[in-house]
Amino acid sequence: KLSNPNQVKPQKSSDSTYDSQIIYLVNIMTKMTVLVIIAVIGSILSVIGNILIETNEMNELKQIWLFILPVFDMLITSICLLYLQFNFTKRFYSKFFTKIDILFLRLIGCLLK
């Protein structure tokens, strides 16, 4: 019996439901972390490429590459952070990023032990 009629009785959730919710959240967090890491790596490579082009004075290709590298960076970032985060891209994400996802989960698992 409840002593206060306004008091709500807490609902018991089964362990399997709770575990599946935790696994779902871990998978989402892993997916977003992997996508951010890929976007950051693309940005770093773009910056390093621009620095190398500027320091080596490649006059013929300089204008083309100084345009292509930032576009490449924006394209990777847009695909990773604006498109692949949604559930309807699950097949595409699974096809290209499953191995990275598994490696990241193993790394996190080793760190948490």
N, CA, C and O atoms as CSV, one atom per row, in Angstrom:
chain,resi,resn,atom,element,x,y,z
A,1,LYS,N,N,0.828,-1.195,0.000
A,1,LYS,CA,C,0.000,0.000,0.000
A,1,LYS,C,C,0.866,1.249,0.000
A,1,LYS,O,O,1.968,1.286,0.547
A,2,LEU,N,N,0.320,2.251,-0.630
A,2,LEU,CA,C,1.017,3.536,-0.627
A,2,LEU,C,C,0.469,4.390,0.498
A,2,LEU,O,O,-0.744,4.482,0.685
A,3,SER,N,N,1.353,5.007,1.237
A,3,SER,CA,C,0.899,5.845,2.344
A,3,SER,C,C,0.324,7.160,1.846
A,3,SER,O,O,-0.561,7.726,2.486
A,4,ASN,N,N,0.795,7.637,0.755
A,4,ASN,CA,C,0.329,8.887,0.177
A,4,ASN,C,C,-0.342,8.567,-1.156
A,4,ASN,O,O,0.298,7.959,-2.013
A,5,PRO,N,N,-1.588,8.944,-1.368
A,5,PRO,CA,C,-2.265,8.613,-2.626
A,5,PRO,C,C,-1.653,9.310,-3.839
A,5,PRO,O,O,-1.828,8.838,-4.963
A,6,ASN,N,N,-0.946,10.413,-3.643
A,6,ASN,CA,C,-0.312,11.128,-4.750
A,6,ASN,C,C,1.036,10.520,-5.135
A,6,ASN,O,O,1.619,10.868,-6.162
A,7,GLN,N,N,1.516,9.611,-4.297
A,7,GLN,CA,C,2.803,8.985,-4.553
A,7,GLN,C,C,2.657,7.946,-5.660
A,7,GLN,O,O,1.739,7.126,-5.643
A,8,VAL,N,N,3.556,7.994,-6.599
A,8,VAL,CA,C,3.519,7.080,-7.731
A,8,VAL,C,C,4.382,5.874,-7.416
A,8,VAL,O,O,5.512,6.010,-6.948
A,9,LYS,N,N,3.845,4.704,-7.672
A,9,LYS,CA,C,4.595,3.482,-7.436
A,9,LYS,C,C,5.621,3.323,-8.546
A,9,LYS,O,O,5.250,3.355,-9.720
A,10,PRO,N,N,6.909,3.152,-8.216
A,10,PRO,CA,C,7.922,3.006,-9.269
A,10,PRO,C,C,7.697,1.713,-10.042
A,10,PRO,O,O,7.361,0.673,-9.477
A,11,GLN,N,N,7.892,1.815,-11.339
A,11,GLN,CA,C,7.736,0.650,-12.191
A,11,GLN,C,C,9.029,-0.146,-12.197
A,11,GLN,O,O,10.126,0.409,-12.259
A,12,LYS,N,N,8.871,-1.448,-12.131
A,12,LYS,CA,C,10.042,-2.321,-12.203
A,12,LYS,C,C,10.319,-2.635,-13.654
A,12,LYS,O,O,9.436,-3.084,-14.385
A,13,SER,N,N,11.532,-2.402,-14.062
A,13,SER,CA,C,11.905,-2.761,-15.425
A,13,SER,C,C,12.743,-4.026,-15.358
A,13,SER,O,O,13.546,-4.215,-14.444
A,14,SER,N,N,12.546,-4.859,-16.312
A,14,SER,CA,C,13.307,-6.107,-16.313
A,14,SER,C,C,14.765,-5.813,-16.634
A,14,SER,O,O,15.099,-4.794,-17.239
A,15,ASP,N,N,15.607,-6.721,-16.219
A,15,ASP,CA,C,17.037,-6.546,-16.458
A,15,ASP,C,C,17.367,-6.541,-17.943
A,15,ASP,O,O,18.251,-5.806,-18.380
A,16,SER,N,N,16.663,-7.356,-18.719
A,16,SER,CA,C,16.959,-7.421,-20.151
A,16,SER,C,C,16.598,-6.115,-20.849
A,16,SER,O,O,17.301,-5.694,-21.768
A,17,THR,N,N,15.505,-5.465,-20.423
A,17,THR,CA,C,15.130,-4.173,-21.014
A,17,THR,C,C,16.174,-3.118,-20.662
A,17,THR,O,O,16.589,-2.326,-21.508
A,18,TYR,N,N,16.583,-3.124,-19.412
A,18,TYR,CA,C,17.596,-2.170,-18.958
A,18,TYR,C,C,18.913,-2.398,-19.691
A,18,TYR,O,O,19.549,-1.444,-20.139
A,19,ASP,N,N,19.319,-3.643,-19.815
A,19,ASP,CA,C,20.557,-3.969,-20.527
A,19,ASP,C,C,20.485,-3.579,-21.987
A,19,ASP,O,O,21.459,-3.062,-22.534
A,20,SER,N,N,19.351,-3.817,-22.630
A,20,SER,CA,C,19.227,-3.461,-24.041
A,20,SER,C,C,19.255,-1.948,-24.235
A,20,SER,O,O,19.768,-1.463,-25.243
A,21,GLN,N,N,18.708,-1.203,-23.281
A,21,GLN,CA,C,18.766,0.257,-23.364
A,21,GLN,C,C,20.203,0.750,-23.210
A,21,GLN,O,O,20.628,1.665,-23.915
A,22,ILE,N,N,20.938,0.151,-22.302
A,22,ILE,CA,C,22.336,0.539,-22.108
A,22,ILE,C,C,23.150,0.206,-23.354
A,22,ILE,O,O,23.964,1.018,-23.795
A,23,ILE,N,N,22.940,-0.972,-23.924
A,23,ILE,CA,C,23.664,-1.363,-25.138
A,23,ILE,C,C,23.322,-0.421,-26.281
A,23,ILE,O,O,24.203,-0.035,-27.049
A,24,TYR,N,N,22.046,-0.046,-26.404
A,24,TYR,CA,C,21.622,0.888,-27.448
A,24,TYR,C,C,22.331,2.232,-27.285
A,24,TYR,O,O,22.834,2.795,-28.257
A,25,LEU,N,N,22.369,2.743,-26.057
A,25,LEU,CA,C,23.033,4.032,-25.809
A,25,LEU,C,C,24.536,3.959,-26.052
A,25,LEU,O,O,25.121,4.896,-26.594
A,26,VAL,N,N,25.163,2.857,-25.659
A,26,VAL,CA,C,26.596,2.696,-25.902
A,26,VAL,C,C,26.873,2.658,-27.398
A,26,VAL,O,O,27.846,3.250,-27.865
A,27,ASN,N,N,26.028,1.968,-28.151
A,27,ASN,CA,C,26.199,1.913,-29.607
A,27,ASN,C,C,26.052,3.288,-30.248
A,27,ASN,O,O,26.809,3.632,-31.156
A,28,ILE,N,N,25.098,4.065,-29.790
A,28,ILE,CA,C,24.915,5.419,-30.337
A,28,ILE,C,C,26.117,6.301,-29.994
A,28,ILE,O,O,26.621,7.030,-30.848
A,29,MET,N,N,26.570,6.231,-28.746
A,29,MET,CA,C,27.717,7.037,-28.341
A,29,MET,C,C,28.967,6.633,-29.118
A,29,MET,O,O,29.760,7.487,-29.516
A,30,THR,N,N,29.138,5.329,-29.332
A,30,THR,CA,C,30.291,4.855,-30.095
A,30,THR,C,C,30.211,5.335,-31.532
A,30,THR,O,O,31.207,5.784,-32.099
A,31,LYS,N,N,29.038,5.242,-32.117
A,31,LYS,CA,C,28.853,5.681,-33.508
A,31,LYS,C,C,29.191,7.164,-33.651
A,31,LYS,O,O,29.915,7.549,-34.569
A,32,MET,N,N,28.678,7.986,-32.761
A,32,MET,CA,C,28.937,9.419,-32.854
A,32,MET,C,C,30.415,9.732,-32.610
A,32,MET,O,O,30.977,10.611,-33.265
A,33,THR,N,N,31.043,9.025,-31.679
A,33,THR,CA,C,32.460,9.251,-31.411
A,33,THR,C,C,33.312,8.878,-32.613
A,33,THR,O,O,34.237,9.605,-32.974
A,34,VAL,N,N,32.999,7.738,-33.237
A,34,VAL,CA,C,33.742,7.313,-34.435
A,34,VAL,C,C,33.571,8.337,-35.547
A,34,VAL,O,O,34.542,8.677,-36.223
A,35,LEU,N,N,32.358,8.834,-35.748
A,35,LEU,CA,C,32.122,9.822,-36.805
A,35,LEU,C,C,32.867,11.128,-36.532
A,35,LEU,O,O,33.404,11.738,-37.456
A,36,VAL,N,N,32.902,11.555,-35.280
A,36,VAL,CA,C,33.640,12.779,-34.936
A,36,VAL,C,C,35.139,12.572,-35.146
A,36,VAL,O,O,35.821,13.461,-35.656
A,37,ILE,N,N,35.658,11.404,-34.757
A,37,ILE,CA,C,37.088,11.129,-34.945
A,37,ILE,C,C,37.444,11.147,-36.429
A,37,ILE,O,O,38.481,11.692,-36.807
A,38,ILE,N,N,36.604,10.564,-37.264
A,38,ILE,CA,C,36.866,10.556,-38.707
A,38,ILE,C,C,36.828,11.978,-39.266
A,38,ILE,O,O,37.658,12.339,-40.100
A,39,ALA,N,N,35.869,12.784,-38.810
A,39,ALA,CA,C,35.793,14.170,-39.269
A,39,ALA,C,C,37.018,14.970,-38.825
A,39,ALA,O,O,37.533,15.784,-39.591
A,40,VAL,N,N,37.482,14.750,-37.613
A,40,VAL,CA,C,38.662,15.463,-37.109
A,40,VAL,C,C,39.912,15.044,-37.874
A,40,VAL,O,O,40.746,15.883,-38.213
A,41,ILE,N,N,40.044,13.746,-38.147
A,41,ILE,CA,C,41.203,13.270,-38.918
A,41,ILE,C,C,41.189,13.893,-40.312
A,41,ILE,O,O,42.236,14.298,-40.816
A,42,GLY,N,N,40.015,13.972,-40.938
A,42,GLY,CA,C,39.912,14.624,-42.251
A,42,GLY,C,C,40.318,16.084,-42.194
A,42,GLY,O,O,40.992,16.576,-43.099
A,43,SER,N,N,39.919,16.777,-41.147
A,43,SER,CA,C,40.291,18.194,-40.989
A,43,SER,C,C,41.788,18.355,-40.766
A,43,SER,O,O,42.409,19.255,-41.331
A,44,ILE,N,N,42.367,17.487,-39.945
A,44,ILE,CA,C,43.808,17.553,-39.695
A,44,ILE,C,C,44.586,17.300,-40.978
A,44,ILE,O,O,45.553,18.004,-41.267
A,45,LEU,N,N,44.170,16.300,-41.750
A,45,LEU,CA,C,44.853,16.018,-43.019
A,45,LEU,C,C,44.728,17.187,-43.994
A,45,LEU,O,O,45.661,17.472,-44.744
A,46,SER,N,N,43.592,17.855,-43.985
A,46,SER,CA,C,43.417,19.019,-44.851
A,46,SER,C,C,44.357,20.152,-44.454
A,46,SER,O,O,44.968,20.784,-45.316
A,47,VAL,N,N,44.475,20.407,-43.169
A,47,VAL,CA,C,45.366,21.470,-42.691
A,47,VAL,C,C,46.821,21.120,-42.994
A,47,VAL,O,O,47.578,21.968,-43.466
A,48,ILE,N,N,47.214,19.873,-42.724
A,48,ILE,CA,C,48.594,19.448,-43.009
A,48,ILE,C,C,48.880,19.549,-44.511
A,48,ILE,O,O,49.959,19.989,-44.908
A,49,GLY,N,N,47.927,19.148,-45.337
A,49,GLY,CA,C,48.098,19.264,-46.786
A,49,GLY,C,C,48.279,20.698,-47.229
A,49,GLY,O,O,49.132,20.992,-48.066
A,50,ASN,N,N,47.477,21.598,-46.668
A,50,ASN,CA,C,47.625,23.018,-47.013
A,50,ASN,C,C,48.975,23.569,-46.577
A,50,ASN,O,O,49.587,24.355,-47.299
A,51,ILE,N,N,49.440,23.165,-45.409
A,51,ILE,CA,C,50.751,23.622,-44.932
A,51,ILE,C,C,51.859,23.103,-45.849
A,51,ILE,O,O,52.767,23.852,-46.210
A,52,LEU,N,N,51.789,21.830,-46.223
A,52,LEU,CA,C,52.811,21.258,-47.106
A,52,LEU,C,C,52.811,21.928,-48.476
A,52,LEU,O,O,53.875,22.163,-49.049
A,53,ILE,N,N,51.649,22.230,-48.997
A,53,ILE,CA,C,51.568,22.895,-50.305
A,53,ILE,C,C,52.159,24.295,-50.227
A,53,ILE,O,O,52.871,24.725,-51.135
A,54,GLU,N,N,51.864,25.006,-49.141
A,54,GLU,CA,C,52.392,26.368,-48.988
A,54,GLU,C,C,53.909,26.368,-48.800
A,54,GLU,O,O,54.600,27.226,-49.349
A,55,THR,N,N,54.422,25.427,-48.042
A,55,THR,CA,C,55.864,25.435,-47.778
A,55,THR,C,C,56.685,24.920,-48.950
A,55,THR,O,O,57.838,25.322,-49.106
A,56,ASN,N,N,56.135,24.054,-49.767
A,56,ASN,CA,C,56.882,23.502,-50.901
A,56,ASN,C,C,56.716,24.316,-52.175
A,56,ASN,O,O,57.332,24.000,-53.193
A,57,GLU,N,N,55.910,25.339,-52.135
A,57,GLU,CA,C,55.712,26.256,-53.261
A,57,GLU,C,C,55.435,25.519,-54.568
A,57,GLU,O,O,56.151,25.695,-55.554
A,58,MET,N,N,54.415,24.714,-54.566
A,58,MET,CA,C,54.006,24.026,-55.792
A,58,MET,C,C,53.093,24.972,-56.572
A,58,MET,O,O,51.876,24.960,-56.393
A,59,ASN,N,N,53.685,25.782,-57.428
A,59,ASN,CA,C,52.947,26.829,-58.115
A,59,ASN,C,C,51.897,26.310,-59.088
A,59,ASN,O,O,50.804,26.869,-59.170
A,60,GLU,N,N,52.211,25.255,-59.821
A,60,GLU,CA,C,51.269,24.761,-60.831
A,60,GLU,C,C,49.995,24.214,-60.191
A,60,GLU,O,O,48.886,24.514,-60.630
A,61,LEU,N,N,50.172,23.417,-59.159
A,61,LEU,CA,C,49.028,22.762,-58.549
A,61,LEU,C,C,48.509,23.484,-57.311
A,61,LEU,O,O,47.511,23.078,-56.714
A,62,LYS,N,N,49.186,24.542,-56.939
A,62,LYS,CA,C,48.888,25.221,-55.688
A,62,LYS,C,C,47.442,25.693,-55.614
A,62,LYS,O,O,46.759,25.442,-54.622
A,63,GLN,N,N,46.977,26.365,-56.640
A,63,GLN,CA,C,45.623,26.908,-56.609
A,63,GLN,C,C,44.570,25.812,-56.582
A,63,GLN,O,O,43.554,25.945,-55.900
A,64,ILE,N,N,44.801,24.743,-57.309
A,64,ILE,CA,C,43.830,23.647,-57.343
A,64,ILE,C,C,43.746,22.966,-55.981
A,64,ILE,O,O,42.652,22.756,-55.458
A,65,TRP,N,N,44.901,22.620,-55.403
A,65,TRP,CA,C,44.906,21.899,-54.133
A,65,TRP,C,C,44.449,22.766,-52.973
A,65,TRP,O,O,43.825,22.267,-52.036
A,66,LEU,N,N,44.749,24.050,-53.022
A,66,LEU,CA,C,44.279,24.935,-51.952
A,66,LEU,C,C,42.767,25.072,-51.974
A,66,LEU,O,O,42.164,25.459,-50.973
A,67,PHE,N,N,42.152,24.761,-53.100
A,67,PHE,CA,C,40.697,24.741,-53.187
A,67,PHE,C,C,40.148,23.358,-52.850
A,67,PHE,O,O,39.139,23.251,-52.154
A,68,ILE,N,N,40.794,22.303,-53.332
A,68,ILE,CA,C,40.270,20.937,-53.181
A,68,ILE,C,C,40.346,20.448,-51.738
A,68,ILE,O,O,39.399,19.825,-51.258
A,69,LEU,N,N,41.434,20.710,-51.040
A,69,LEU,CA,C,41.580,20.189,-49.678
A,69,LEU,C,C,40.517,20.705,-48.706
A,69,LEU,O,O,39.960,19.896,-47.963
A,70,PRO,N,N,40.203,22.001,-48.666
A,70,PRO,CA,C,39.111,22.443,-47.782
A,70,PRO,C,C,37.747,21.887,-48.200
A,70,PRO,O,O,36.905,21.603,-47.348
A,71,VAL,N,N,37.530,21.734,-49.497
A,71,VAL,CA,C,36.269,21.146,-49.957
A,71,VAL,C,C,36.190,19.689,-49.511
A,71,VAL,O,O,35.135,19.233,-49.069
A,72,PHE,N,N,37.292,18.962,-49.622
A,72,PHE,CA,C,37.371,17.581,-49.148
A,72,PHE,C,C,37.063,17.511,-47.649
A,72,PHE,O,O,36.331,16.629,-47.200
A,73,ASP,N,N,37.621,18.437,-46.889
A,73,ASP,CA,C,37.375,18.493,-45.451
A,73,ASP,C,C,35.894,18.750,-45.162
A,73,ASP,O,O,35.303,18.071,-44.322
A,74,MET,N,N,35.300,19.706,-45.838
A,74,MET,CA,C,33.885,20.009,-45.614
A,74,MET,C,C,32.977,18.851,-46.026
A,74,MET,O,O,31.959,18.591,-45.385
A,75,LEU,N,N,33.349,18.171,-47.083
A,75,LEU,CA,C,32.567,17.031,-47.551
A,75,LEU,C,C,32.599,15.890,-46.531
A,75,LEU,O,O,31.554,15.331,-46.195
A,76,ILE,N,N,33.773,15.548,-46.045
A,76,ILE,CA,C,33.886,14.481,-45.041
A,76,ILE,C,C,33.134,14.855,-43.767
A,76,ILE,O,O,32.407,14.033,-43.209
A,77,THR,N,N,33.305,16.081,-43.311
A,77,THR,CA,C,32.628,16.527,-42.098
A,77,THR,C,C,31.116,16.505,-42.276
A,77,THR,O,O,30.394,16.072,-41.378
A,78,SER,N,N,30.635,16.962,-43.413
A,78,SER,CA,C,29.193,16.963,-43.666
A,78,SER,C,C,28.631,15.552,-43.710
A,78,SER,O,O,27.580,15.281,-43.129
A,79,ILE,N,N,29.321,14.661,-44.393
A,79,ILE,CA,C,28.843,13.274,-44.477
A,79,ILE,C,C,28.838,12.632,-43.098
A,79,ILE,O,O,27.866,11.981,-42.715
A,80,CYS,N,N,29.914,12.814,-42.358
A,80,CYS,CA,C,30.022,12.164,-41.048
A,80,CYS,C,C,29.062,12.754,-40.021
A,80,CYS,O,O,28.357,12.012,-39.337
A,81,LEU,N,N,29.030,14.047,-39.907
A,81,LEU,CA,C,28.297,14.666,-38.804
A,81,LEU,C,C,26.867,15.067,-39.137
A,81,LEU,O,O,26.056,15.246,-38.228
A,82,LEU,N,N,26.540,15.211,-40.402
A,82,LEU,CA,C,25.180,15.612,-40.750
A,82,LEU,C,C,24.344,14.493,-41.355
A,82,LEU,O,O,23.117,14.526,-41.264
A,83,TYR,N,N,24.980,13.510,-41.964
A,83,TYR,CA,C,24.234,12.474,-42.666
A,83,TYR,C,C,24.281,11.128,-41.955
A,83,TYR,O,O,23.237,10.520,-41.717
A,84,LEU,N,N,25.463,10.659,-41.617
A,84,LEU,CA,C,25.618,9.303,-41.090
A,84,LEU,C,C,25.121,9.117,-39.658
A,84,LEU,O,O,25.064,7.987,-39.174
A,85,GLN,N,N,24.766,10.186,-38.982
A,85,GLN,CA,C,24.290,10.049,-37.616
A,85,GLN,C,C,22.865,9.501,-37.534
A,85,GLN,O,O,22.443,9.056,-36.466
A,86,PHE,N,N,22.126,9.522,-38.625
A,86,PHE,CA,C,20.739,9.094,-38.599
A,86,PHE,C,C,20.601,7.594,-38.821
A,86,PHE,O,O,21.472,6.963,-39.420
A,87,ASN,N,N,19.496,7.029,-38.334
A,87,ASN,CA,C,19.282,5.584,-38.405
A,87,ASN,C,C,19.065,5.070,-39.817
A,87,ASN,O,O,19.360,3.906,-40.087
A,88,PHE,N,N,18.560,5.892,-40.727
A,88,PHE,CA,C,18.304,5.401,-42.082
A,88,PHE,C,C,19.602,5.150,-42.855
A,88,PHE,O,O,19.568,4.587,-43.950
A,89,THR,N,N,20.733,5.558,-42.303
A,89,THR,CA,C,22.033,5.291,-42.937
A,89,THR,C,C,22.745,4.112,-42.286
A,89,THR,O,O,23.957,3.952,-42.435
A,90,LYS,N,N,21.995,3.292,-41.570
A,90,LYS,CA,C,22.589,2.184,-40.817
A,90,LYS,C,C,23.359,1.218,-41.709
A,90,LYS,O,O,24.442,0.768,-41.335
A,91,ARG,N,N,22.817,0.891,-42.884
A,91,ARG,CA,C,23.511,-0.032,-43.790
A,91,ARG,C,C,24.827,0.561,-44.286
A,91,ARG,O,O,25.846,-0.129,-44.319
A,92,PHE,N,N,24.808,1.822,-44.668
A,92,PHE,CA,C,26.019,2.491,-45.148
A,92,PHE,C,C,27.069,2.545,-44.047
A,92,PHE,O,O,28.238,2.242,-44.286
A,93,TYR,N,N,26.655,2.932,-42.833
A,93,TYR,CA,C,27.585,2.997,-41.704
A,93,TYR,C,C,28.156,1.612,-41.406
A,93,TYR,O,O,29.358,1.463,-41.187
A,94,SER,N,N,27.297,0.614,-41.399
A,94,SER,CA,C,27.749,-0.751,-41.117
A,94,SER,C,C,28.739,-1.239,-42.161
A,94,SER,O,O,29.709,-1.922,-41.832
A,95,LYS,N,N,28.501,-0.895,-43.398
A,95,LYS,CA,C,29.360,-1.360,-44.485
A,95,LYS,C,C,30.764,-0.773,-44.394
A,95,LYS,O,O,31.743,-1.483,-44.625
A,96,PHE,N,N,30.877,0.495,-44.063
A,96,PHE,CA,C,32.166,1.177,-44.108
A,96,PHE,C,C,32.855,1.346,-42.753
A,96,PHE,O,O,34.079,1.467,-42.704
A,97,PHE,N,N,32.103,1.358,-41.664
A,97,PHE,CA,C,32.708,1.710,-40.380
A,97,PHE,C,C,32.567,0.649,-39.302
A,97,PHE,O,O,32.856,0.930,-38.138
A,98,THR,N,N,32.132,-0.562,-39.644
A,98,THR,CA,C,31.950,-1.604,-38.635
A,98,THR,C,C,33.266,-1.962,-37.945
A,98,THR,O,O,33.304,-2.094,-36.721
A,99,LYS,N,N,34.334,-2.119,-38.709
A,99,LYS,CA,C,35.619,-2.505,-38.114
A,99,LYS,C,C,36.144,-1.424,-37.172
A,99,LYS,O,O,36.657,-1.737,-36.098
A,100,ILE,N,N,36.020,-0.168,-37.562
A,100,ILE,CA,C,36.455,0.934,-36.704
A,100,ILE,C,C,35.599,0.970,-35.439
A,100,ILE,O,O,36.109,1.201,-34.343
A,101,ASP,N,N,34.309,0.742,-35.600
A,101,ASP,CA,C,33.377,0.726,-34.482
A,101,ASP,C,C,33.761,-0.365,-33.479
A,101,ASP,O,O,33.803,-0.115,-32.275
A,102,ILE,N,N,34.037,-1.558,-33.969
A,102,ILE,CA,C,34.404,-2.680,-33.102
A,102,ILE,C,C,35.733,-2.399,-32.396
A,102,ILE,O,O,35.869,-2.665,-31.202
A,103,LEU,N,N,36.708,-1.865,-33.128
A,103,LEU,CA,C,37.998,-1.527,-32.504
A,103,LEU,C,C,37.825,-0.486,-31.397
A,103,LEU,O,O,38.448,-0.582,-30.339
A,104,PHE,N,N,36.984,0.494,-31.650
A,104,PHE,CA,C,36.751,1.532,-30.653
A,104,PHE,C,C,36.064,0.947,-29.421
A,104,PHE,O,O,36.428,1.289,-28.296
A,105,LEU,N,N,35.069,0.064,-29.617
A,105,LEU,CA,C,34.397,-0.576,-28.486
A,105,LEU,C,C,35.378,-1.420,-27.671
A,105,LEU,O,O,35.321,-1.420,-26.442
A,106,ARG,N,N,36.269,-2.132,-28.342
A,106,ARG,CA,C,37.279,-2.927,-27.629
A,106,ARG,C,C,38.223,-2.034,-26.846
A,106,ARG,O,O,38.575,-2.348,-25.709
A,107,LEU,N,N,38.635,-0.924,-27.441
A,107,LEU,CA,C,39.520,0.007,-26.757
A,107,LEU,C,C,38.859,0.570,-25.505
A,107,LEU,O,O,39.484,0.630,-24.447
A,108,ILE,N,N,37.619,0.975,-25.618
A,108,ILE,CA,C,36.890,1.515,-24.471
A,108,ILE,C,C,36.698,0.430,-23.418
A,108,ILE,O,O,36.826,0.691,-22.222
A,109,GLY,N,N,36.388,-0.805,-23.867
A,109,GLY,CA,C,36.246,-1.911,-22.934
A,109,GLY,C,C,37.518,-2.174,-22.155
A,109,GLY,O,O,37.466,-2.445,-20.955
A,110,CYS,N,N,38.669,-2.096,-22.827
A,110,CYS,CA,C,39.954,-2.303,-22.145
A,110,CYS,C,C,40.245,-1.178,-21.161
A,110,CYS,O,O,40.799,-1.418,-20.088
A,111,LEU,N,N,39.877,0.045,-21.519
A,111,LEU,CA,C,40.119,1.182,-20.622
A,111,LEU,C,C,39.240,1.142,-19.385
A,111,LEU,O,O,39.643,1.613,-18.321
A,112,LEU,N,N,38.031,0.579,-19.514
A,112,LEU,CA,C,37.101,0.554,-18.390
A,112,LEU,C,C,37.308,-0.614,-17.439
A,112,LEU,O,O,36.725,-0.641,-16.355
A,113,LYS,N,N,38.127,-1.574,-17.830
A,113,LYS,CA,C,38.365,-2.734,-16.949
A,113,LYS,C,C,39.182,-2.375,-15.754
A,113,LYS,O,O,39.469,-3.235,-14.921
